[in-house]
mmCIF file with all atom_site columns, C-alpha atoms in Angstrom:
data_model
loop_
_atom_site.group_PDB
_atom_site.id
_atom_site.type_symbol
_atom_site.label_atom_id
_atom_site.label_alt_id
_atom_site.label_comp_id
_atom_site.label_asym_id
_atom_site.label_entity_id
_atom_site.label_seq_id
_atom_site.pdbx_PDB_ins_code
_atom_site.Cartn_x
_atom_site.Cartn_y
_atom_site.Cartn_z
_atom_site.occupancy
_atom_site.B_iso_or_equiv
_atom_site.pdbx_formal_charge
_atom_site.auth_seq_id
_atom_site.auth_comp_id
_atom_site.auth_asym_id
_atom_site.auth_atom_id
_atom_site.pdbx_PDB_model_num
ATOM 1   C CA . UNK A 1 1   ? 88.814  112.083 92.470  1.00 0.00 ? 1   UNK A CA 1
ATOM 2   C CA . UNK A 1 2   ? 88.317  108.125 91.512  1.00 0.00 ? 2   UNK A CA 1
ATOM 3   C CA . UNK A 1 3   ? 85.674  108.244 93.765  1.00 0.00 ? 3   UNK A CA 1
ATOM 4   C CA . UNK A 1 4   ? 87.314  109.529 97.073  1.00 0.00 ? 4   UNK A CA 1
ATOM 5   C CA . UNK A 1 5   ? 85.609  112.298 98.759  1.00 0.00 ? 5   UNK A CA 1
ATOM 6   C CA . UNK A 1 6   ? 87.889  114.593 101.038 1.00 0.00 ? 6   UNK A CA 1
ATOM 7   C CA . UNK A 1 7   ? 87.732  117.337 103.722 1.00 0.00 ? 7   UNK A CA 1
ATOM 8   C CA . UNK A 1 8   ? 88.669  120.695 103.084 1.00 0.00 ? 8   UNK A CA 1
ATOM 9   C CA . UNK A 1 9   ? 91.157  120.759 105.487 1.00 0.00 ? 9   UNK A CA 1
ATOM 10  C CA . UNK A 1 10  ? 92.951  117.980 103.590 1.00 0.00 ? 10  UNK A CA 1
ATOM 11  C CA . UNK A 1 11  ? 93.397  120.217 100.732 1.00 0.00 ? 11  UNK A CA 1
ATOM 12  C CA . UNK A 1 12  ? 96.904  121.780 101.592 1.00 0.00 ? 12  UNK A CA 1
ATOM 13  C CA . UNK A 1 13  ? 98.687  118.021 102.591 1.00 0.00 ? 13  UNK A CA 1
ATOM 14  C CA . UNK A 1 14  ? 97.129  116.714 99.156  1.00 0.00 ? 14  UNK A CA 1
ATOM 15  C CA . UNK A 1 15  ? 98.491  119.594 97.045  1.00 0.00 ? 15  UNK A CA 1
ATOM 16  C CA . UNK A 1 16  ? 101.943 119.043 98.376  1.00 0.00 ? 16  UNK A CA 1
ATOM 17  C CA . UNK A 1 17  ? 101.549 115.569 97.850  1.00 0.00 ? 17  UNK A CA 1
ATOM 18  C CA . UNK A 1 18  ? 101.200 116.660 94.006  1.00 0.00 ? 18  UNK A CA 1
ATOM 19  C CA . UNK A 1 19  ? 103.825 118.415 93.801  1.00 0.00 ? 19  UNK A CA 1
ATOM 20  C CA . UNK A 1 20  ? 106.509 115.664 96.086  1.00 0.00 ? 20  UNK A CA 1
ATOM 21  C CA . UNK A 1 21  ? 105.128 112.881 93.906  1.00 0.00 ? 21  UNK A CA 1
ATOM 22  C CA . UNK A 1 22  ? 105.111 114.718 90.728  1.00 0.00 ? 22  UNK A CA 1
ATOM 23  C CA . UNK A 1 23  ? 108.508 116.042 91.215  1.00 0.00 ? 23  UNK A CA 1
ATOM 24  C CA . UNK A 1 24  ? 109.779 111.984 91.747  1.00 0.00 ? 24  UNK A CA 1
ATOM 25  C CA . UNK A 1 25  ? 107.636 111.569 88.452  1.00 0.00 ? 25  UNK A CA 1
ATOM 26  C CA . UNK A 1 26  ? 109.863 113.892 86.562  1.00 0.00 ? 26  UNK A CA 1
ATOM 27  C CA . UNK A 1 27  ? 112.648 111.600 86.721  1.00 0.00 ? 27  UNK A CA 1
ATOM 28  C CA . UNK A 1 28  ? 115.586 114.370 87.001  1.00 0.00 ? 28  UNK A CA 1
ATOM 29  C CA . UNK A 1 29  ? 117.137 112.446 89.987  1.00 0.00 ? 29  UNK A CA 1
ATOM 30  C CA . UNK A 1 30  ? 114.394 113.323 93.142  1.00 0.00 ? 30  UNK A CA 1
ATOM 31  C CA . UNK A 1 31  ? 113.622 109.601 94.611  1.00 0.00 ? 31  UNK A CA 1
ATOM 32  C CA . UNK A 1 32  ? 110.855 108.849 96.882  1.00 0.00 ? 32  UNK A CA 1
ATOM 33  C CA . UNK A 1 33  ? 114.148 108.440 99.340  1.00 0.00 ? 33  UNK A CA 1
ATOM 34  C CA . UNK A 1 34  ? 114.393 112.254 99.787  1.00 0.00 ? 34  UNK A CA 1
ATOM 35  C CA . UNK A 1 35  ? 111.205 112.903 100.750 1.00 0.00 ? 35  UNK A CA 1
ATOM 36  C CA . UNK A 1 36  ? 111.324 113.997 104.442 1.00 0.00 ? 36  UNK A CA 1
ATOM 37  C CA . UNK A 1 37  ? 110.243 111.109 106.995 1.00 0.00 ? 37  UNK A CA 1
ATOM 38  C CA . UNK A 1 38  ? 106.873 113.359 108.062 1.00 0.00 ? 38  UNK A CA 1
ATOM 39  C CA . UNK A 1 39  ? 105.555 113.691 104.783 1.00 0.00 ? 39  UNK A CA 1
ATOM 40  C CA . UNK A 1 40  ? 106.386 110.212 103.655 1.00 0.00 ? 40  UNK A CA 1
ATOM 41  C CA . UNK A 1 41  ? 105.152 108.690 106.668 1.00 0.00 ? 41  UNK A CA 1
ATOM 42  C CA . UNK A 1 42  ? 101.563 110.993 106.349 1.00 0.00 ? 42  UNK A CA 1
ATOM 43  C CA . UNK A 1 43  ? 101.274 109.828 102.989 1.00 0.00 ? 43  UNK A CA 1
ATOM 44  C CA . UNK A 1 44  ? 101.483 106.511 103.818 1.00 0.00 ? 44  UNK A CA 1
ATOM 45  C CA . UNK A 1 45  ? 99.411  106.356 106.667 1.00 0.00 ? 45  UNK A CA 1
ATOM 46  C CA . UNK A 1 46  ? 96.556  108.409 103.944 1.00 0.00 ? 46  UNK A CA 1
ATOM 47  C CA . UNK A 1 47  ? 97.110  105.984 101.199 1.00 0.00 ? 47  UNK A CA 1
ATOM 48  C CA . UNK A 1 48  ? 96.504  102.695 103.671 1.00 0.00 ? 48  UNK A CA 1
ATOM 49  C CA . UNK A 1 49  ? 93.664  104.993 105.134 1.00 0.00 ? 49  UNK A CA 1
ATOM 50  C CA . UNK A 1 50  ? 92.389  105.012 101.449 1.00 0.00 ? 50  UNK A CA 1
ATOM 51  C CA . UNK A 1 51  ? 92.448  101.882 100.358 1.00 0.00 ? 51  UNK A CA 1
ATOM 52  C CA . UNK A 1 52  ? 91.056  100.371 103.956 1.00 0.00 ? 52  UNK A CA 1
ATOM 53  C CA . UNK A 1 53  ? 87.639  98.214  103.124 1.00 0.00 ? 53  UNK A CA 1
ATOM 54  C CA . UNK A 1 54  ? 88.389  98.790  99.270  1.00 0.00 ? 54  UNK A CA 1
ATOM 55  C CA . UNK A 1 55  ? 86.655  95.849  97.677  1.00 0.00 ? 55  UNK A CA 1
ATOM 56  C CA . UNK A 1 56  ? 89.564  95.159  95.260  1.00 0.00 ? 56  UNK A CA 1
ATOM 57  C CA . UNK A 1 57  ? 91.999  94.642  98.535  1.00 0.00 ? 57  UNK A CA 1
ATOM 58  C CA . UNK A 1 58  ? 91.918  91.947  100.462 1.00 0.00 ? 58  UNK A CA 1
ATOM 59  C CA . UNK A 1 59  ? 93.297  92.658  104.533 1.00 0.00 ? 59  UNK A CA 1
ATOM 60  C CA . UNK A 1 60  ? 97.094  94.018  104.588 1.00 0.00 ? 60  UNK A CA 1
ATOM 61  C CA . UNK A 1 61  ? 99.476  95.052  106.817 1.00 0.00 ? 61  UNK A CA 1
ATOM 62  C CA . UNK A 1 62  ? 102.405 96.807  105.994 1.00 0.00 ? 62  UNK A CA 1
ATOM 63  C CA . UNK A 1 63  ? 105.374 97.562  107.921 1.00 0.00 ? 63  UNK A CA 1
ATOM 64  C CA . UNK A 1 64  ? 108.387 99.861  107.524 1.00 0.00 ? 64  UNK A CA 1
ATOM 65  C CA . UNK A 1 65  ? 111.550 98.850  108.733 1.00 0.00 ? 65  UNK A CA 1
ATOM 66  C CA . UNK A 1 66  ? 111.360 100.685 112.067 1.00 0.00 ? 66  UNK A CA 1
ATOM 67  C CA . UNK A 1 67  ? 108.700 98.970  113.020 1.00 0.00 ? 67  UNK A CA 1
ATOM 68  C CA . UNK A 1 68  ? 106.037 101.571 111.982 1.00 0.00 ? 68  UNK A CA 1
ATOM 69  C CA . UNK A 1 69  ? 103.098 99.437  110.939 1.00 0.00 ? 69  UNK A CA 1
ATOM 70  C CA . UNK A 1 70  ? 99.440  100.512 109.039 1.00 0.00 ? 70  UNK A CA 1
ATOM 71  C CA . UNK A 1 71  ? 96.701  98.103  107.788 1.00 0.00 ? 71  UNK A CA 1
ATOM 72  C CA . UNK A 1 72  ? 94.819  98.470  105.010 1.00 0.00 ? 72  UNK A CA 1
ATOM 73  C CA . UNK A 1 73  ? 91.946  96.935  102.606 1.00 0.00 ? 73  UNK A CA 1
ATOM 74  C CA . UNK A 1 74  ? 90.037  93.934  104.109 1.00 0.00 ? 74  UNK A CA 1
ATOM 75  C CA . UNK A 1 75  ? 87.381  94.389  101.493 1.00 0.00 ? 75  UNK A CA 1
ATOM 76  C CA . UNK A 1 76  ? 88.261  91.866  99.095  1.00 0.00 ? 76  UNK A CA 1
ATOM 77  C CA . UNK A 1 77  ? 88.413  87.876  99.840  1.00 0.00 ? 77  UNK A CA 1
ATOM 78  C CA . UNK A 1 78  ? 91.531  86.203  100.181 1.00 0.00 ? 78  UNK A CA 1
ATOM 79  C CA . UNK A 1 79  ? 94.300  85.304  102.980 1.00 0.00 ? 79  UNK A CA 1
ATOM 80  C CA . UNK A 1 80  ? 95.677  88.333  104.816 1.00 0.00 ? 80  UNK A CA 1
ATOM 81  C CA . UNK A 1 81  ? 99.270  89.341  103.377 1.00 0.00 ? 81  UNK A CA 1
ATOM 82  C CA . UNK A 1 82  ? 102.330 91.570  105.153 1.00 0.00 ? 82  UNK A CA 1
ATOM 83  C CA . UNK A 1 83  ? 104.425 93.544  103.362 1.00 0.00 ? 83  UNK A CA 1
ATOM 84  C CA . UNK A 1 84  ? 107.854 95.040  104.872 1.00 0.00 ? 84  UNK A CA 1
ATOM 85  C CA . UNK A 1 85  ? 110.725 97.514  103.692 1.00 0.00 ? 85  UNK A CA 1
ATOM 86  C CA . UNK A 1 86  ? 111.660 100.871 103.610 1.00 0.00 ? 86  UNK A CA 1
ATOM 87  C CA . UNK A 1 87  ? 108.897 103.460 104.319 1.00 0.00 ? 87  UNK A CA 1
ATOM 88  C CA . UNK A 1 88  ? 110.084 104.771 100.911 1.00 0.00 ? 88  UNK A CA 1
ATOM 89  C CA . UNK A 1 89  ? 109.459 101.483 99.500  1.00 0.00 ? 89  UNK A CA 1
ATOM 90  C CA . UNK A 1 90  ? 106.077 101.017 101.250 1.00 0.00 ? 90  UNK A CA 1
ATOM 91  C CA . UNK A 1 91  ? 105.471 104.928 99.779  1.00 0.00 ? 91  UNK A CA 1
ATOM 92  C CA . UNK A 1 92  ? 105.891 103.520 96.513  1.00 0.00 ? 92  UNK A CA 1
ATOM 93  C CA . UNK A 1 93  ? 103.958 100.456 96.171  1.00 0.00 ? 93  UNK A CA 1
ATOM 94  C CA . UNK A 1 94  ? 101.135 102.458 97.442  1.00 0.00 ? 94  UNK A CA 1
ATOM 95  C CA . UNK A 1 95  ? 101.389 105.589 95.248  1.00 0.00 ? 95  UNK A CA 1
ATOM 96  C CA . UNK A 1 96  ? 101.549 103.061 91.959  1.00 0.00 ? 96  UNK A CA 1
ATOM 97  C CA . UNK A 1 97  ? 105.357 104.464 91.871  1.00 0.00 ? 97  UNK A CA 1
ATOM 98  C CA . UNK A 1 98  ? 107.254 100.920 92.030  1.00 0.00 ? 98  UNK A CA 1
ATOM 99  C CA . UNK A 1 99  ? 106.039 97.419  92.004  1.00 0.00 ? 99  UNK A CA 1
ATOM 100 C CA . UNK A 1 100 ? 106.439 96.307  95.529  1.00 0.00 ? 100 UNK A CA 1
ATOM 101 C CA . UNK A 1 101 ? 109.276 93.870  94.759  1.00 0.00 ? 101 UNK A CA 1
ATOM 102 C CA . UNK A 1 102 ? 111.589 95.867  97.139  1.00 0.00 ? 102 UNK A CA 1
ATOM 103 C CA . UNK A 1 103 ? 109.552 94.680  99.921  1.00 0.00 ? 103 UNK A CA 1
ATOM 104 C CA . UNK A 1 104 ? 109.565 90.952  101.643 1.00 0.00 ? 104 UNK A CA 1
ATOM 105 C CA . UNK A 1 105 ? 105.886 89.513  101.823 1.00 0.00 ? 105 UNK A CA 1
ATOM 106 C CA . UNK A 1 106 ? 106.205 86.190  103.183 1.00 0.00 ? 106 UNK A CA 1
ATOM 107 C CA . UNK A 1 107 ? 104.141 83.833  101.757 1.00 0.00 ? 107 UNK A CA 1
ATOM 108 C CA . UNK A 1 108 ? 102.899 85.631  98.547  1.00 0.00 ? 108 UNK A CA 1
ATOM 109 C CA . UNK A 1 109 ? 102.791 88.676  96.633  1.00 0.00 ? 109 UNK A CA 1
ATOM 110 C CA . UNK A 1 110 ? 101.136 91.984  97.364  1.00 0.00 ? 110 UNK A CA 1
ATOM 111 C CA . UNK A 1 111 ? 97.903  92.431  96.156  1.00 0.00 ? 111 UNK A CA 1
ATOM 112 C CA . UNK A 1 112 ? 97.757  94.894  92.662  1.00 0.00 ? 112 UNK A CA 1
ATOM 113 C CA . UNK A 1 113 ? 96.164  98.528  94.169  1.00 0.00 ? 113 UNK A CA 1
ATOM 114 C CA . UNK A 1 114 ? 93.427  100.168 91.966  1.00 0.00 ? 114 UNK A CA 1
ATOM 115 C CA . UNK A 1 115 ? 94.798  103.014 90.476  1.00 0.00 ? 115 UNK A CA 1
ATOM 116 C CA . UNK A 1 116 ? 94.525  106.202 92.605  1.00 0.00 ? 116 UNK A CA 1
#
């Protein structure tokens, strides 16, 4: 899909990942804040996988509040930028789900993600 390729054995994770993110979508009250720490934390870490060496990214690191941290793009030009906040936060910015402006980013503003 949008270009990405997968494995097989990637298939289960990504249909949950449907139905978690699509059940935030429906707006009935289900925040990216209930999602259990695994799942939001393999989701992140498979989003920043995803975007790594995208040419529309330049270099980013991203770091949840416990110190959890995951880099990501590096294939666009342009200074390096950090993002930090909650992993649910972090979940969101890379999903396309919020805007990133829950998270601090010294210097700068997060790069905009191609769609996914």
């Amino acid at each position: 899909r949008n270009g990405v390729t997968d494995s097989a054995s990637r298939v289960p994770f990504r249909r949950l990942i449907e139905l978690e993110i699509h059940h935030v979508d429906l707006d009935v009250g289900y925040e990216l804040e209930d999602l259990s720490a695994d799942f939001t934390e393999r989701e992140v870490a498979f989003l920043t996988d995803r975007f790594t060496g995208h040419p529309a990214v330049p270099a980013t690191t991203v770091t949840a509040e416990d110190g959890r941290t995951w880099t990501t793009g590096g294939g666009a030009d342009g200074p390096a930028v950090s993002g930090r906040g909650t992993a649910a936060d972090l979940l969101g910015w890379l999903a396309g789900r919020r805007d990133g402006s829950a998270l601090t980013v010294p210097g700068g503003a997060l790069p905009s993600l191609p769609p996914l």
